[in-house]
Structure formats: C-alpha cells, structure tokens
Amino acid sequence: MSRLTTRIALVLTAASLLAACAEAPLGSVGQRSSEWINEPEVVTTTPPVVTVPTSSSAANLQWFNDEIVTEFLYDPQQLIAEVFARREGDRFIQASRAEIAAVLQRVRFPAEVPYGAEWVSSQLVIENSGLLSDDPSAAFGIWSAEPYIRSRSVAQMAVLQVTNDKETATELAQGEGDASCARFADRSTDQCDILDLNGKQVWRLSSAGGTTLVWFENAYRYELYGRSFVAQDALVAMAAESVFLDELETPSS
C-alpha cells in the first residue's frame, strides 16, 4: 500500500468516527443564535378614559355679597327696610346670604352647581312700596367669573329665582292642582317634560336660549334657568339635591 492510499484510509476512518459521535452533527448549527434573536415585542397601551365632570360642590363657591354688614338679622321687617335703603333703582337689591336666609326662612340652595362655576351673586327683591316681592322674592346668579366683570351671556351660567308660593306648594303636596305641563302653557318654551327626582316632581321647560327647571319645596317655588352651554346633567343635579342656605358651607367657613 502506498503512502497516499494510507492517508486516504486514515481520513475516511476519522470521518466515520466523528459521524458516529452524533446522529446529527450539524443539527446544532444556528441553535445558539436562535436563543437570543427573537421577534420584537410590541407593547400596546390603552389611554385612560378622561371623564369631564358636569357639576361640582356648591361649598366651593365664593359669595359676592357675603361681606355686607347688617344690623337686623333677627328682625325681618327691619332687615327688609335696611336692604331697601341701599336700593339703586332696581327692585333686585344686592343682599348677603345671611340676609336672605333671615328673610326667607328655611330657603334652600342647590348642593351642586355647574362645573366651572366660582361665584354667586345674591339679591332680595323688594317692591317700590318697600315690601318684599312674592314673585320672585330672591335671586341668585351662578357665575364662572367675578360677577358683573364680564357680560351675563358669557360668565353667568345659571340663575335661580325663589318665589314665596305657599298656596300652590300646599295644593301640589296634597295632590291637588294642575301638575301637568299645562301649568306653564303661558311660557314661551319649545318643549316641556316632567322629571321625577327622588320623588320630587320637576318641570323642565326647554327653549333655544336655555333650560328652566321648576320645582316646589316647602313654601317656595324654585325656578332654575341654565344657559344653553350648561350641561343638562348639571341642572338636574342642582334640582335634585339642596341644603338650607344658612347651613351651606363655604371655603372660608
């Protein structure tokens, strides 16, 4: 046997031995790289749902006339005369919350107001005779800015008028009188429907300029007018829940 033949035989023998060591000698080719080269992981996130509130607590409001000082809080007749003395032409006369609560005992104010409201203006309504008016007796303006700095059409979000209407309130409480929308047929409204808010009947009168909610509680009729840009849910919340005016907390209390 020549040297060349001997070398070829040795190479073939070595190859046979290597093949015998593994059934798939090339089976691991690329395995190490496949252990760290993966498909890219795509992370998806869902943005949180942002809910814009429609109303906020009336306890956050600032009362425009609360700094008015009066002497006759315990004598309603003298108090009305004192308020009348500061009249400047209009029968709607600026009055503090304490004065209104003293004249209209157990009068209530909404516990919620439209979101964005910051100020309240308040007036007693006194006739030329010096007597308190029955229709309305008091009025409250709900403002997004300090009252009378900007126009009402922009900054005055809602107006609440309180009328001393004990006779009608008593009739309705006893199931008498007209409880339908026909009661307000003389109003210039486009639509009227009746809401039941926790057992309290509320008339909703709608027009292009805004919405008026009317309800009776104790001796008073409450009429809440909200401009067209005020959410309906906010107006309904105002009518649904109220507190006594003299018990309403404020930021400074």
Tab-separated table of C-alpha atoms in Angstrom:
chain	number	residue	atom	x	y	z
A	1	MET	CA	0.000	0.000	0.000
A	2	SER	CA	1.364	3.403	-0.925
A	3	ARG	CA	1.580	6.382	1.457
A	4	LEU	CA	-1.202	8.213	-0.385
A	5	THR	CA	-3.539	5.300	-0.054
A	6	THR	CA	-2.714	5.007	3.641
A	7	ARG	CA	-3.512	8.724	4.253
A	8	ILE	CA	-6.861	8.495	2.450
A	9	ALA	CA	-7.807	5.487	4.568
A	10	LEU	CA	-6.923	7.350	7.778
A	11	VAL	CA	-9.038	10.407	6.757
A	12	LEU	CA	-12.060	8.225	5.969
A	13	THR	CA	-11.697	6.425	9.262
A	14	ALA	CA	-11.589	9.716	11.201
A	15	ALA	CA	-14.671	10.974	9.428
A	16	SER	CA	-16.508	7.785	10.274
A	17	LEU	CA	-15.605	8.157	13.951
A	18	LEU	CA	-16.879	11.754	14.050
A	19	ALA	CA	-20.148	10.772	12.423
A	20	ALA	CA	-20.598	8.032	14.969
A	21	CYS	CA	-20.335	10.561	17.842
A	22	ALA	CA	-23.523	12.352	16.846
A	23	GLU	CA	-26.595	11.370	14.908
A	24	ALA	CA	-26.912	14.944	13.567
A	25	PRO	CA	-23.507	16.525	13.713
A	26	LEU	CA	-24.804	19.746	12.099
A	27	GLY	CA	-28.081	19.843	13.965
A	28	SER	CA	-26.891	22.490	16.419
A	29	VAL	CA	-25.768	24.891	13.731
A	30	GLY	CA	-27.524	28.210	14.397
A	31	GLN	CA	-29.108	26.974	17.655
A	32	ARG	CA	-27.128	29.331	19.890
A	33	SER	CA	-28.028	32.369	17.844
A	34	SER	CA	-31.710	31.405	17.813
A	35	GLU	CA	-31.740	31.510	21.607
A	36	TRP	CA	-31.303	35.311	21.671
A	37	ILE	CA	-32.608	36.535	18.352
A	38	ASN	CA	-36.406	36.778	18.951
A	39	GLU	CA	-39.303	38.545	17.350
A	40	PRO	CA	-39.574	42.162	18.655
A	41	GLU	CA	-42.112	42.551	21.478
A	42	VAL	CA	-44.747	45.145	20.674
A	43	VAL	CA	-46.085	46.913	23.766
A	44	THR	CA	-49.568	48.373	23.396
A	45	THR	CA	-51.106	50.788	25.896
A	46	THR	CA	-54.693	51.965	26.265
A	47	PRO	CA	-55.020	55.652	27.156
A	48	PRO	CA	-57.054	56.270	30.331
A	49	VAL	CA	-60.626	57.405	29.865
A	50	VAL	CA	-60.920	61.053	30.898
A	51	THR	CA	-64.354	61.965	32.247
A	52	VAL	CA	-65.078	65.676	32.405
A	53	PRO	CA	-67.331	66.429	35.396
A	54	THR	CA	-70.559	68.291	34.744
A	55	SER	CA	-71.071	69.623	38.275
A	56	SER	CA	-69.149	70.410	41.450
A	57	SER	CA	-69.924	71.128	45.098
A	58	ALA	CA	-71.607	74.428	45.928
A	59	ALA	CA	-69.389	74.577	49.006
A	60	ASN	CA	-66.566	75.778	46.722
A	61	LEU	CA	-68.420	78.917	45.636
A	62	GLN	CA	-67.480	82.451	46.644
A	63	TRP	CA	-70.399	84.665	47.643
A	64	PHE	CA	-70.147	88.133	46.141
A	65	ASN	CA	-72.245	89.846	48.841
A	66	ASP	CA	-71.247	87.957	51.959
A	67	GLU	CA	-69.219	90.914	53.230
A	68	ILE	CA	-72.317	93.112	53.560
A	69	VAL	CA	-72.800	94.015	57.231
A	70	THR	CA	-76.338	94.295	58.571
A	71	GLU	CA	-77.832	95.132	61.959
A	72	PHE	CA	-81.248	93.488	61.891
A	73	LEU	CA	-80.753	89.785	61.133
A	74	TYR	CA	-83.212	88.882	63.901
A	75	ASP	CA	-85.931	91.318	62.779
A	76	PRO	CA	-87.063	90.516	59.209
A	77	GLN	CA	-89.170	93.671	58.797
A	78	GLN	CA	-86.343	95.964	59.905
A	79	LEU	CA	-83.960	93.939	57.760
A	80	ILE	CA	-86.084	94.422	54.641
A	81	ALA	CA	-86.168	98.172	55.318
A	82	GLU	CA	-82.390	98.209	55.718
A	83	VAL	CA	-81.883	96.375	52.418
A	84	PHE	CA	-84.400	98.670	50.686
A	85	ALA	CA	-82.417	101.698	51.860
A	86	ARG	CA	-79.447	100.615	49.746
A	87	ARG	CA	-81.544	100.361	46.591
A	88	GLU	CA	-80.049	101.918	43.472
A	89	GLY	CA	-83.035	101.840	41.142
A	90	ASP	CA	-83.654	98.148	40.518
A	91	ARG	CA	-86.001	96.162	42.727
A	92	PHE	CA	-83.366	93.390	42.715
A	93	ILE	CA	-81.190	94.670	45.562
A	94	GLN	CA	-77.819	93.202	46.479
A	95	ALA	CA	-78.116	91.245	49.740
A	96	SER	CA	-75.911	88.866	51.646
A	97	ARG	CA	-76.599	85.199	52.083
A	98	ALA	CA	-77.289	85.786	55.783
A	99	GLU	CA	-79.874	88.468	54.969
A	100	ILE	CA	-81.728	86.252	52.502
A	101	ALA	CA	-81.749	83.318	54.926
A	102	ALA	CA	-83.141	85.583	57.661
A	103	VAL	CA	-85.972	86.935	55.486
A	104	LEU	CA	-86.821	83.677	53.683
A	105	GLN	CA	-86.611	81.186	56.491
A	106	ARG	CA	-85.663	77.613	55.543
A	107	VAL	CA	-84.972	78.628	51.965
A	108	ARG	CA	-82.747	76.130	50.189
A	109	PHE	CA	-79.844	76.330	47.739
A	110	PRO	CA	-78.546	73.619	45.379
A	111	ALA	CA	-75.817	71.377	46.793
A	112	GLU	CA	-74.270	71.085	43.316
A	113	VAL	CA	-73.525	73.748	40.710
A	114	PRO	CA	-72.321	73.563	37.089
A	115	TYR	CA	-68.672	72.638	36.711
A	116	GLY	CA	-66.631	75.825	36.286
A	117	ALA	CA	-68.901	77.956	38.480
A	118	GLU	CA	-66.944	80.009	41.013
A	119	TRP	CA	-69.111	82.904	42.233
A	120	VAL	CA	-72.655	83.632	43.407
A	121	SER	CA	-74.432	86.977	43.328
A	122	SER	CA	-77.493	87.281	45.567
A	123	GLN	CA	-80.402	89.716	45.767
A	124	LEU	CA	-83.603	90.282	47.683
A	125	VAL	CA	-86.457	91.567	45.518
A	126	ILE	CA	-88.285	94.499	47.110
A	127	GLU	CA	-91.169	96.411	45.511
A	128	ASN	CA	-91.432	100.206	45.297
A	129	SER	CA	-93.686	100.067	48.338
A	130	GLY	CA	-90.807	98.733	50.418
A	131	LEU	CA	-92.451	95.323	50.797
A	132	LEU	CA	-90.756	92.068	49.862
A	133	SER	CA	-91.911	90.820	46.480
A	134	ASP	CA	-93.658	87.472	46.263
A	135	ASP	CA	-92.646	86.698	42.677
A	136	PRO	CA	-89.738	86.384	42.909
A	137	SER	CA	-88.589	87.060	46.454
A	138	ALA	CA	-84.888	86.380	45.922
A	139	ALA	CA	-82.492	85.639	43.098
A	140	PHE	CA	-79.078	84.035	42.818
A	141	GLY	CA	-76.696	84.283	39.877
A	142	ILE	CA	-74.187	81.471	39.297
A	143	TRP	CA	-71.056	82.826	37.617
A	144	SER	CA	-67.846	81.424	36.157
A	145	ALA	CA	-66.072	84.721	36.940
A	146	GLU	CA	-66.496	87.507	39.458
A	147	PRO	CA	-69.999	88.923	38.971
A	148	TYR	CA	-70.521	91.897	36.657
A	149	ILE	CA	-66.918	91.926	35.414
A	150	ARG	CA	-67.899	90.099	32.218
A	151	SER	CA	-71.218	90.034	30.380
A	152	ARG	CA	-74.009	87.823	31.681
A	153	SER	CA	-74.246	85.954	28.375
A	154	VAL	CA	-70.658	84.780	28.820
A	155	ALA	CA	-69.999	84.466	32.551
A	156	GLN	CA	-73.417	83.979	34.147
A	157	MET	CA	-74.071	80.260	33.814
A	158	ALA	CA	-77.388	79.976	35.642
A	159	VAL	CA	-79.969	81.961	37.606
A	160	LEU	CA	-82.048	80.623	40.490
A	161	GLN	CA	-85.176	82.564	41.472
A	162	VAL	CA	-87.129	81.798	44.636
A	163	THR	CA	-90.810	82.718	44.890
A	164	ASN	CA	-92.935	82.639	48.026
A	165	ASP	CA	-95.761	80.417	46.727
A	166	LYS	CA	-97.051	78.554	49.758
A	167	GLU	CA	-100.591	78.145	48.411
A	168	THR	CA	-99.565	76.325	45.237
A	169	ALA	CA	-96.921	74.281	47.054
A	170	THR	CA	-99.548	73.109	49.548
A	171	GLU	CA	-102.028	72.186	46.796
A	172	LEU	CA	-99.470	70.113	44.926
A	173	ALA	CA	-98.269	68.414	48.113
A	174	GLN	CA	-101.886	67.352	48.777
A	175	GLY	CA	-102.301	66.012	45.241
A	176	GLU	CA	-104.487	68.918	44.160
A	177	GLY	CA	-103.984	71.495	41.419
A	178	ASP	CA	-102.605	71.026	37.925
A	179	ALA	CA	-99.363	69.043	37.973
A	180	SER	CA	-99.070	68.770	34.186
A	181	CYS	CA	-97.104	70.889	31.738
A	182	ALA	CA	-100.289	72.872	31.113
A	183	ARG	CA	-99.449	74.827	34.269
A	184	PHE	CA	-96.736	76.591	32.272
A	185	ALA	CA	-98.611	76.937	28.975
A	186	ASP	CA	-98.104	80.709	29.053
A	187	ARG	CA	-94.317	80.320	28.956
A	188	SER	CA	-92.534	80.742	25.634
A	189	THR	CA	-90.949	77.289	25.549
A	190	ASP	CA	-90.344	74.769	22.774
A	191	GLN	CA	-90.811	71.681	24.911
A	192	CYS	CA	-91.938	70.665	28.391
A	193	ASP	CA	-91.398	67.374	30.169
A	194	ILE	CA	-91.670	66.262	33.780
A	195	LEU	CA	-88.853	64.653	35.754
A	196	ASP	CA	-89.084	62.562	38.896
A	197	LEU	CA	-86.030	63.290	41.029
A	198	ASN	CA	-86.151	61.059	44.093
A	199	GLY	CA	-89.889	61.569	44.398
A	200	LYS	CA	-89.736	65.305	43.675
A	201	GLN	CA	-91.602	66.494	40.594
A	202	VAL	CA	-89.606	68.852	38.407
A	203	TRP	CA	-90.913	70.568	35.279
A	204	ARG	CA	-88.291	71.041	32.552
A	205	LEU	CA	-89.031	73.841	30.090
A	206	SER	CA	-86.701	73.936	27.092
A	207	SER	CA	-86.096	76.726	24.593
A	208	ALA	CA	-83.353	77.802	22.207
A	209	GLY	CA	-81.769	80.082	24.792
A	210	GLY	CA	-81.574	77.537	27.586
A	211	THR	CA	-83.483	75.337	30.016
A	212	THR	CA	-85.625	76.216	33.033
A	213	LEU	CA	-86.312	73.684	35.794
A	214	VAL	CA	-89.227	74.404	38.157
A	215	TRP	CA	-89.996	72.647	41.437
A	216	PHE	CA	-91.781	73.303	44.716
A	217	GLU	CA	-90.325	72.691	48.142
A	218	ASN	CA	-91.938	73.733	51.409
A	219	ALA	CA	-93.449	77.198	50.851
A	220	TYR	CA	-91.276	78.135	47.889
A	221	ARG	CA	-91.244	77.744	44.125
A	222	TYR	CA	-87.750	77.417	42.671
A	223	GLU	CA	-87.036	78.323	39.058
A	224	LEU	CA	-83.582	77.477	37.788
A	225	TYR	CA	-82.578	78.840	34.405
A	226	GLY	CA	-79.438	77.446	32.762
A	227	ARG	CA	-77.959	78.873	29.584
A	228	SER	CA	-77.668	76.645	26.526
A	229	PHE	CA	-73.972	75.935	27.157
A	230	VAL	CA	-74.624	74.475	30.635
A	231	ALA	CA	-74.875	70.674	30.723
A	232	GLN	CA	-78.346	69.279	31.346
A	233	ASP	CA	-76.901	66.846	33.898
A	234	ALA	CA	-75.615	69.792	35.926
A	235	LEU	CA	-79.025	71.466	36.031
A	236	VAL	CA	-80.705	68.215	37.032
A	237	ALA	CA	-78.140	67.737	39.809
A	238	MET	CA	-78.928	71.238	41.106
A	239	ALA	CA	-82.642	70.468	41.264
A	240	ALA	CA	-82.161	67.010	42.744
A	241	GLU	CA	-80.318	67.916	45.935
A	242	SER	CA	-80.261	71.084	48.038
A	243	VAL	CA	-79.310	72.317	51.506
A	244	PHE	CA	-80.613	75.071	53.739
A	245	LEU	CA	-78.983	78.321	52.697
A	246	ASP	CA	-77.823	79.184	56.209
A	247	GLU	CA	-76.185	75.747	56.546
A	248	LEU	CA	-74.274	75.823	53.278
A	249	GLU	CA	-70.553	75.577	53.909
A	250	THR	CA	-68.168	77.855	52.046
A	251	PRO	CA	-64.365	77.843	51.544
A	252	SER	CA	-63.938	80.410	54.332
A	253	SER	CA	-66.211	78.629	56.836
